[in-house]
Short mmCIF file of C-alpha atoms in Angstrom, two decimals:
data_model
loop_
_atom_site.label_atom_id
_atom_site.label_comp_id
_atom_site.label_asym_id
_atom_site.label_seq_id
_atom_site.Cartn_x
_atom_site.Cartn_y
_atom_site.Cartn_z
CA UNK A 1 0.00 0.00 0.00
CA UNK A 2 1.35 3.45 -0.94
CA UNK A 3 2.02 5.76 2.02
CA UNK A 4 -0.43 8.62 2.37
CA UNK A 5 1.13 12.03 1.78
CA UNK A 6 0.33 14.94 4.09
CA UNK A 7 -2.39 17.27 2.74
CA UNK A 8 -1.38 20.90 2.44
CA UNK A 9 -4.04 23.58 3.07
CA UNK A 10 -3.84 27.29 2.17
CA UNK A 11 -3.52 29.65 5.11
CA UNK A 12 -7.18 30.70 4.86
CA UNK A 13 -8.27 27.08 5.06
CA UNK A 14 -6.16 26.61 8.18
CA UNK A 15 -7.86 29.55 9.84
CA UNK A 16 -11.26 28.11 8.94
CA UNK A 17 -10.37 24.67 10.27
CA UNK A 18 -8.94 26.24 13.42
CA UNK A 19 -12.26 27.99 14.00
CA UNK A 20 -14.14 24.72 13.55
CA UNK A 21 -11.77 23.05 16.00
CA UNK A 22 -12.45 25.73 18.59
CA UNK A 23 -16.20 25.36 18.08
CA UNK A 24 -15.91 21.57 18.44
CA UNK A 25 -13.91 21.91 21.63
CA UNK A 26 -16.56 24.20 23.09
CA UNK A 27 -19.51 21.96 22.23
CA UNK A 28 -18.15 18.49 23.09
CA UNK A 29 -17.53 16.91 26.47
CA UNK A 30 -14.04 17.50 27.88
CA UNK A 31 -11.66 14.59 28.23
CA UNK A 32 -12.06 12.54 31.38
CA UNK A 33 -10.52 14.33 34.33
CA UNK A 34 -7.56 12.77 36.08
CA UNK A 35 -8.70 10.10 38.52
CA UNK A 36 -7.64 11.06 42.02
CA UNK A 37 -5.91 8.31 44.01
CA UNK A 38 -7.78 6.96 47.03
CA UNK A 39 -7.29 8.98 50.20
CA UNK A 40 -6.58 5.83 52.20
CA UNK A 41 -5.91 2.30 51.00
CA UNK A 42 -7.88 -0.65 52.28
CA UNK A 43 -5.72 -2.92 54.43
CA UNK A 44 -7.85 -6.03 54.51
CA UNK A 45 -7.72 -9.76 55.12
CA UNK A 46 -10.10 -12.66 54.72
CA UNK A 47 -10.39 -14.10 58.22
CA UNK A 48 -11.51 -17.68 58.78
CA UNK A 49 -12.07 -19.46 62.06
CA UNK A 50 -13.68 -18.30 65.27
CA UNK A 51 -13.07 -14.61 65.89
CA UNK A 52 -14.16 -12.61 68.93
CA UNK A 53 -12.88 -9.95 71.29
CA UNK A 54 -10.48 -12.44 72.90
CA UNK A 55 -8.42 -13.21 69.78
CA UNK A 56 -8.34 -10.11 67.55
CA UNK A 57 -5.00 -8.76 68.77
CA UNK A 58 -3.09 -10.37 65.89
CA UNK A 59 -5.17 -8.32 63.43
CA UNK A 60 -4.37 -5.07 65.22
CA UNK A 61 -0.70 -6.11 65.44
CA UNK A 62 -0.61 -6.68 61.67
CA UNK A 63 -2.27 -3.27 61.08
CA UNK A 64 -5.24 -4.88 59.34
CA UNK A 65 -8.11 -2.36 59.17
CA UNK A 66 -10.67 -4.35 57.14
CA UNK A 67 -12.01 -7.84 57.87
CA UNK A 68 -13.33 -9.64 54.80
CA UNK A 69 -16.28 -11.84 55.73
CA UNK A 70 -16.98 -14.69 53.29
CA UNK A 71 -20.44 -16.25 53.14
CA UNK A 72 -21.47 -19.20 51.00
CA UNK A 73 -24.08 -20.17 48.45
CA UNK A 74 -23.96 -23.54 46.67
CA UNK A 75 -24.38 -25.08 43.23
CA UNK A 76 -24.14 -28.78 42.47
CA UNK A 77 -22.13 -28.19 39.28
CA UNK A 78 -21.39 -25.48 36.72
CA UNK A 79 -24.58 -26.23 34.74
CA UNK A 80 -26.84 -26.21 37.79
CA UNK A 81 -29.39 -23.42 38.02
CA UNK A 82 -30.36 -23.64 41.69
CA UNK A 83 -28.25 -21.50 44.03
CA UNK A 84 -28.94 -22.78 47.53
CA UNK A 85 -28.12 -21.48 50.98
CA UNK A 86 -29.17 -23.59 53.95
CA UNK A 87 -31.29 -25.58 51.49
CA UNK A 88 -33.90 -22.86 51.56
CA UNK A 89 -34.86 -23.79 55.13
CA UNK A 90 -36.30 -20.58 56.57
CA UNK A 91 -35.58 -21.59 60.17
CA UNK A 92 -31.95 -22.37 59.38
CA UNK A 93 -31.63 -19.11 57.45
CA UNK A 94 -32.98 -17.12 60.40
CA UNK A 95 -30.58 -18.89 62.77
CA UNK A 96 -27.70 -18.27 60.36
CA UNK A 97 -28.62 -14.59 60.05
CA UNK A 98 -28.52 -14.24 63.82
CA UNK A 99 -25.16 -16.04 63.89
CA UNK A 100 -23.82 -13.70 61.20
CA UNK A 101 -24.80 -10.64 63.22
CA UNK A 102 -23.30 -12.11 66.41
CA UNK A 103 -20.04 -12.76 64.57
CA UNK A 104 -19.73 -9.48 62.66
CA UNK A 105 -20.99 -7.25 65.49
CA UNK A 106 -17.86 -7.64 67.66
CA UNK A 107 -15.64 -7.10 64.60
CA UNK A 108 -17.31 -3.75 64.03
CA UNK A 109 -17.16 -2.94 67.76
CA UNK A 110 -13.40 -3.62 67.72
CA UNK A 111 -12.98 -0.84 65.16
CA UNK A 112 -12.55 -2.86 61.98
CA UNK A 113 -14.29 -2.06 58.74
CA UNK A 114 -16.14 -4.96 57.13
CA UNK A 115 -16.25 -6.21 53.55
CA UNK A 116 -19.02 -8.80 53.02
CA UNK A 117 -17.97 -11.04 50.13
CA UNK A 118 -20.34 -13.91 49.25
CA UNK A 119 -18.92 -16.83 47.25
CA UNK A 120 -20.67 -19.60 45.32
CA UNK A 121 -19.23 -23.03 46.14
CA UNK A 122 -19.39 -25.73 43.43
CA UNK A 123 -19.82 -29.19 44.90
CA UNK A 124 -18.88 -31.15 41.77
CA UNK A 125 -15.77 -29.72 40.14
CA UNK A 126 -14.52 -31.62 37.10
CA UNK A 127 -12.67 -31.12 33.82
CA UNK A 128 -15.56 -29.04 32.46
CA UNK A 129 -14.59 -26.11 34.62
CA UNK A 130 -15.10 -24.36 37.94
CA UNK A 131 -16.85 -21.23 39.27
CA UNK A 132 -15.81 -19.06 36.32
CA UNK A 133 -17.60 -21.49 33.95
CA UNK A 134 -20.98 -21.46 35.72
CA UNK A 135 -23.71 -21.09 33.11
CA UNK A 136 -27.25 -22.56 33.12
CA UNK A 137 -27.95 -24.73 30.07
CA UNK A 138 -31.48 -23.51 29.26
CA UNK A 139 -33.59 -20.35 29.31
CA UNK A 140 -35.69 -21.72 32.18
CA UNK A 141 -32.48 -22.61 34.01
CA UNK A 142 -31.21 -19.07 33.57
CA UNK A 143 -34.42 -17.66 35.02
CA UNK A 144 -34.11 -19.96 38.03
CA UNK A 145 -30.44 -19.10 38.49
CA UNK A 146 -31.20 -15.37 38.45
CA UNK A 147 -33.97 -15.71 41.01
CA UNK A 148 -32.09 -17.97 43.43
CA UNK A 149 -28.83 -15.99 43.12
CA UNK A 150 -30.74 -12.77 43.80
CA UNK A 151 -32.35 -14.30 46.90
CA UNK A 152 -28.97 -15.43 48.22
CA UNK A 153 -27.20 -12.12 47.57
CA UNK A 154 -29.99 -9.79 48.67
CA UNK A 155 -30.17 -11.67 51.94
CA UNK A 156 -26.53 -10.83 52.68
CA UNK A 157 -26.79 -7.30 51.30
CA UNK A 158 -29.56 -6.62 53.84
CA UNK A 159 -27.44 -8.16 56.60
CA UNK A 160 -24.46 -6.07 55.51
CA UNK A 161 -26.64 -2.97 55.77
CA UNK A 162 -27.97 -3.99 59.17
CA UNK A 163 -24.52 -4.52 60.63
CA UNK A 164 -23.09 -1.37 59.01
CA UNK A 165 -20.58 -3.10 56.73
CA UNK A 166 -18.67 -0.58 54.63
CA UNK A 167 -18.49 -2.65 51.43
CA UNK A 168 -20.33 -5.47 49.67
CA UNK A 169 -19.32 -7.71 46.77
CA UNK A 170 -22.04 -8.45 44.21
CA UNK A 171 -20.32 -11.55 42.79
CA UNK A 172 -17.07 -13.51 42.74
CA UNK A 173 -15.34 -15.01 39.69
CA UNK A 174 -18.48 -15.77 37.68
CA UNK A 175 -16.69 -15.09 34.40
CA UNK A 176 -19.12 -16.44 31.79
CA UNK A 177 -22.09 -14.86 33.47
CA UNK A 178 -20.39 -11.48 33.94
CA UNK A 179 -19.32 -11.30 30.29
CA UNK A 180 -22.36 -12.83 28.60
CA UNK A 181 -25.14 -11.42 30.81
CA UNK A 182 -24.09 -7.81 31.46
CA UNK A 183 -27.64 -6.44 31.54
CA UNK A 184 -28.52 -8.74 34.42
CA UNK A 185 -25.63 -7.31 36.44
CA UNK A 186 -26.55 -3.70 35.69
CA UNK A 187 -30.10 -4.27 36.89
CA UNK A 188 -28.89 -6.34 39.84
CA UNK A 189 -26.51 -3.58 40.97
CA UNK A 190 -29.42 -1.13 41.11
CA UNK A 191 -31.45 -3.65 43.08
CA UNK A 192 -28.62 -4.10 45.59
CA UNK A 193 -28.32 -0.33 46.01
CA UNK A 194 -31.98 -0.19 47.04
CA UNK A 195 -31.24 -2.26 50.16
CA UNK A 196 -27.55 -1.51 50.80
CA UNK A 197 -25.98 1.95 51.14
CA UNK A 198 -22.26 1.14 51.29
CA UNK A 199 -19.63 0.75 48.57
CA UNK A 200 -20.01 -1.96 45.92
CA UNK A 201 -17.55 -3.98 43.90
CA UNK A 202 -17.35 -7.22 41.94
CA UNK A 203 -14.47 -9.70 42.40
CA UNK A 204 -13.32 -10.46 38.85
CA UNK A 205 -10.93 -13.21 37.91
CA UNK A 206 -7.45 -11.98 36.93
CA UNK A 207 -7.64 -14.02 33.72
CA UNK A 208 -9.67 -12.39 30.95
CA UNK A 209 -12.62 -11.36 33.10
CA UNK A 210 -11.63 -8.05 34.68
CA UNK A 211 -10.48 -6.60 31.35
CA UNK A 212 -13.72 -7.45 29.55
CA UNK A 213 -16.42 -6.61 32.09
CA UNK A 214 -18.64 -3.79 30.79
CA UNK A 215 -20.41 -2.71 33.99
CA UNK A 216 -17.51 -1.34 36.05
CA UNK A 217 -18.96 2.15 35.69
CA UNK A 218 -21.94 1.05 37.84
CA UNK A 219 -19.68 0.07 40.77
CA UNK A 220 -17.41 1.93 43.17
CA UNK A 221 -14.24 -0.09 42.57
CA UNK A 222 -12.77 -2.32 39.88
CA UNK A 223 -12.28 -5.53 41.86
CA UNK A 224 -9.63 -8.07 40.85
CA UNK A 225 -8.86 -11.50 42.27
CA UNK A 226 -5.15 -10.83 41.85
CA UNK A 227 -3.67 -14.29 41.33
CA UNK A 228 -1.55 -13.23 38.36
CA UNK A 229 1.20 -15.68 37.34
CA UNK A 230 4.22 -13.42 37.80
CA UNK A 231 7.18 -15.77 37.22
CA UNK A 232 7.98 -19.03 35.46
CA UNK A 233 10.39 -20.50 38.00
CA UNK A 234 10.48 -21.74 41.57
CA UNK A 235 12.19 -19.75 44.33
CA UNK A 236 11.91 -16.35 42.57
CA UNK A 237 13.66 -13.26 43.92
CA UNK A 238 11.87 -10.06 44.88
CA UNK A 239 13.25 -8.40 41.74
CA UNK A 240 11.93 -11.16 39.48
CA UNK A 241 8.46 -11.00 41.02
CA UNK A 242 8.44 -7.20 40.76
CA UNK A 243 9.34 -7.46 37.08
CA UNK A 244 6.33 -9.75 36.64
CA UNK A 245 4.07 -7.12 38.18
CA UNK A 246 5.37 -4.47 35.80
CA UNK A 247 4.10 -6.55 32.88
CA UNK A 248 0.61 -6.63 34.42
CA UNK A 249 0.29 -2.90 35.05
CA UNK A 250 -0.57 -1.67 31.50
CA UNK A 251 -3.74 -3.80 31.30
CA UNK A 252 -4.86 -2.74 34.78
CA UNK A 253 -4.22 0.92 34.03
CA UNK A 254 -6.14 0.69 30.76
CA UNK A 255 -9.26 -0.58 32.53
CA UNK A 256 -8.87 1.93 35.33
CA UNK A 257 -8.63 4.83 32.90
CA UNK A 258 -11.49 3.57 30.73
CA UNK A 259 -13.97 3.51 33.61
CA UNK A 260 -12.56 6.17 35.91
CA UNK A 261 -12.47 3.86 38.93
CA UNK A 262 -9.62 2.88 41.22
CA UNK A 263 -8.59 -0.76 41.51
CA UNK A 264 -9.13 -2.95 44.54
CA UNK A 265 -7.48 -6.34 44.88
CA UNK A 266 -10.49 -8.14 46.35
CA UNK A 267 -8.29 -11.17 46.94
CA UNK A 268 -4.56 -11.88 46.82
CA UNK A 269 -2.44 -14.50 48.50
CA UNK A 270 0.51 -16.84 48.13
CA UNK A 271 1.17 -20.33 49.40
CA UNK A 272 4.40 -20.92 51.29
CA UNK A 273 5.67 -23.25 48.56
CA UNK A 274 8.52 -22.97 46.09
CA UNK A 275 6.08 -22.58 43.16
CA UNK A 276 3.68 -20.26 44.98
CA UNK A 277 4.16 -17.34 42.56
CA UNK A 278 4.04 -19.41 39.36
CA UNK A 279 0.40 -20.48 39.74
CA UNK A 280 -0.80 -18.64 42.84
CA UNK A 281 -4.45 -19.54 42.18
CA UNK A 282 -3.77 -23.26 42.63
CA UNK A 283 -5.68 -24.52 45.62
CA UNK A 284 -3.69 -26.78 47.91
CA UNK A 285 -6.04 -29.60 48.82
CA UNK A 286 -4.09 -30.61 51.89
CA UNK A 287 -1.65 -28.24 53.59
CA UNK A 288 0.34 -31.33 54.56
CA UNK A 289 0.67 -32.39 50.91
CA UNK A 290 4.22 -33.48 50.17
CA UNK A 291 4.03 -32.81 46.44
CA UNK A 292 4.60 -29.13 47.27
CA UNK A 293 8.03 -28.00 48.43
CA UNK A 294 7.86 -25.86 51.55
CA UNK A 295 9.34 -22.40 51.00
CA UNK A 296 8.79 -19.58 53.45
CA UNK A 297 11.20 -17.43 51.43
CA UNK A 298 9.06 -17.58 48.27
CA UNK A 299 5.97 -16.44 50.14
CA UNK A 300 7.96 -13.72 51.89
CA UNK A 301 9.43 -12.49 48.59
CA UNK A 302 5.97 -12.37 47.02
CA UNK A 303 4.70 -10.02 49.73
CA UNK A 304 7.85 -7.91 49.58
CA UNK A 305 7.44 -7.48 45.81
CA UNK A 306 3.79 -6.53 46.22
CA UNK A 307 4.46 -3.80 48.77
CA UNK A 308 7.47 -2.47 46.90
CA UNK A 309 5.93 -2.50 43.42
CA UNK A 310 2.12 -2.54 43.55
CA UNK A 311 1.11 -0.88 46.81
CA UNK A 312 2.56 2.58 45.87
CA UNK A 313 0.61 2.76 42.57
CA UNK A 314 -1.85 5.64 42.52
CA UNK A 315 -4.63 3.41 41.14
CA UNK A 316 -4.31 0.94 44.01
CA UNK A 317 -7.30 1.27 46.36
CA UNK A 318 -6.24 -1.58 48.64
CA UNK A 319 -5.92 -5.33 49.05
CA UNK A 320 -7.76 -8.08 50.93
CA UNK A 321 -5.29 -10.84 51.77
CA UNK A 322 -6.21 -14.51 51.51
CA UNK A 323 -6.08 -15.44 54.37
CA UNK A 324 -5.46 -14.96 58.11
CA UNK A 325 -6.55 -17.43 60.76
CA UNK A 326 -6.74 -16.87 64.52
CA UNK A 327 -6.34 -20.62 65.10
CA UNK A 328 -3.05 -21.00 63.21
CA UNK A 329 -0.93 -21.84 66.24
CA UNK A 330 -3.26 -24.63 67.35
CA UNK A 331 -1.88 -26.90 64.59
CA UNK A 332 0.58 -24.91 62.47
CA UNK A 333 1.91 -28.04 60.74
CA UNK A 334 -1.47 -28.40 58.99
CA UNK A 335 -1.10 -24.97 57.41
CA UNK A 336 2.63 -24.77 56.78
CA UNK A 337 2.21 -24.88 52.99
CA UNK A 338 -1.13 -23.09 52.91
CA UNK A 339 -1.89 -19.48 51.93
CA UNK A 340 -1.88 -17.98 55.39
CA UNK A 341 1.13 -15.77 56.21
CA UNK A 342 0.26 -16.16 59.89
CA UNK A 343 3.22 -17.20 62.01
CA UNK A 344 5.58 -16.97 59.01
CA UNK A 345 8.12 -14.37 57.83
CA UNK A 346 5.51 -13.06 55.37
CA UNK A 347 3.42 -11.90 58.33
CA UNK A 348 6.15 -9.43 59.31
CA UNK A 349 6.26 -8.12 55.72
CA UNK A 350 2.48 -7.69 55.83
CA UNK A 351 2.76 -5.87 59.14
CA UNK A 352 5.39 -3.46 57.80
CA UNK A 353 3.54 -2.93 54.52
CA UNK A 354 0.26 -2.10 56.28
CA UNK A 355 1.90 0.10 58.94
#
């Protein structure tokens, strides 16, 4: 193809075009204003296990300011259309609601902010996929899924409002549904806002989902489950992990600038294994599993790289670590290869990073 030559206009034409340009500038919307960084960053952690006023000191010591509370709905498999919670038993639901309030109340009283983050658990996970592949197989199935998912989520949105939780998550890693049913999510977000007055986000998978979601403008934060594969080797250094983060930044910044929202890592964590940064999303079925090589240094380096490289970014609204457990020291050998940084060198890095 021949290169296009520049077009030369007479001086009068340039003046005319300049006038049109000025008129256009005055009648069109200005470019999107610079997005201000968050005033404070969320320092959060998913906390599992019994938590009350007698065992919260470790959270204060680690400078955690947000407690992420995970609740559960259930599907039999990725094609199932019935989202259950307590099998629809109204008595069990009422008892569970009361238990939720008894659990979250003391967390709020201790001065922590609360992020309520419901998950959908898939009972039968096979080669067909996992939570990101959930998709009802028929129109009637889709209608049932919508109704039962709404019931599950609105229940916890109302509880989040009652207990004064500062943030609520409208969904977690439901990739196919978020990309193929965007209108449902837009309408659902408005429905949630009718019963819940706090901030809203969605927890999008790091792979493909967060970049392609079209309803970020309806939410307060762009939420990412930040299990990015940052290296291709075991025992990586801090510098190598940081270099991996630098490759991720352009895509994150593109989405942030497109929607004018800051980015929240709704979940991030690393196993204390030698390959923990290669495939950080890999669930470890048994913390005692001997097919994983124990490496406190790899986990420690992962947290160091995060706080050195990601935490200072002006688009970073905060992180919710997966996970901290108050019962770690009861049987630490059962969790030595697991995600928790509790009782490990990574906990000190977390403490310094959050300070």
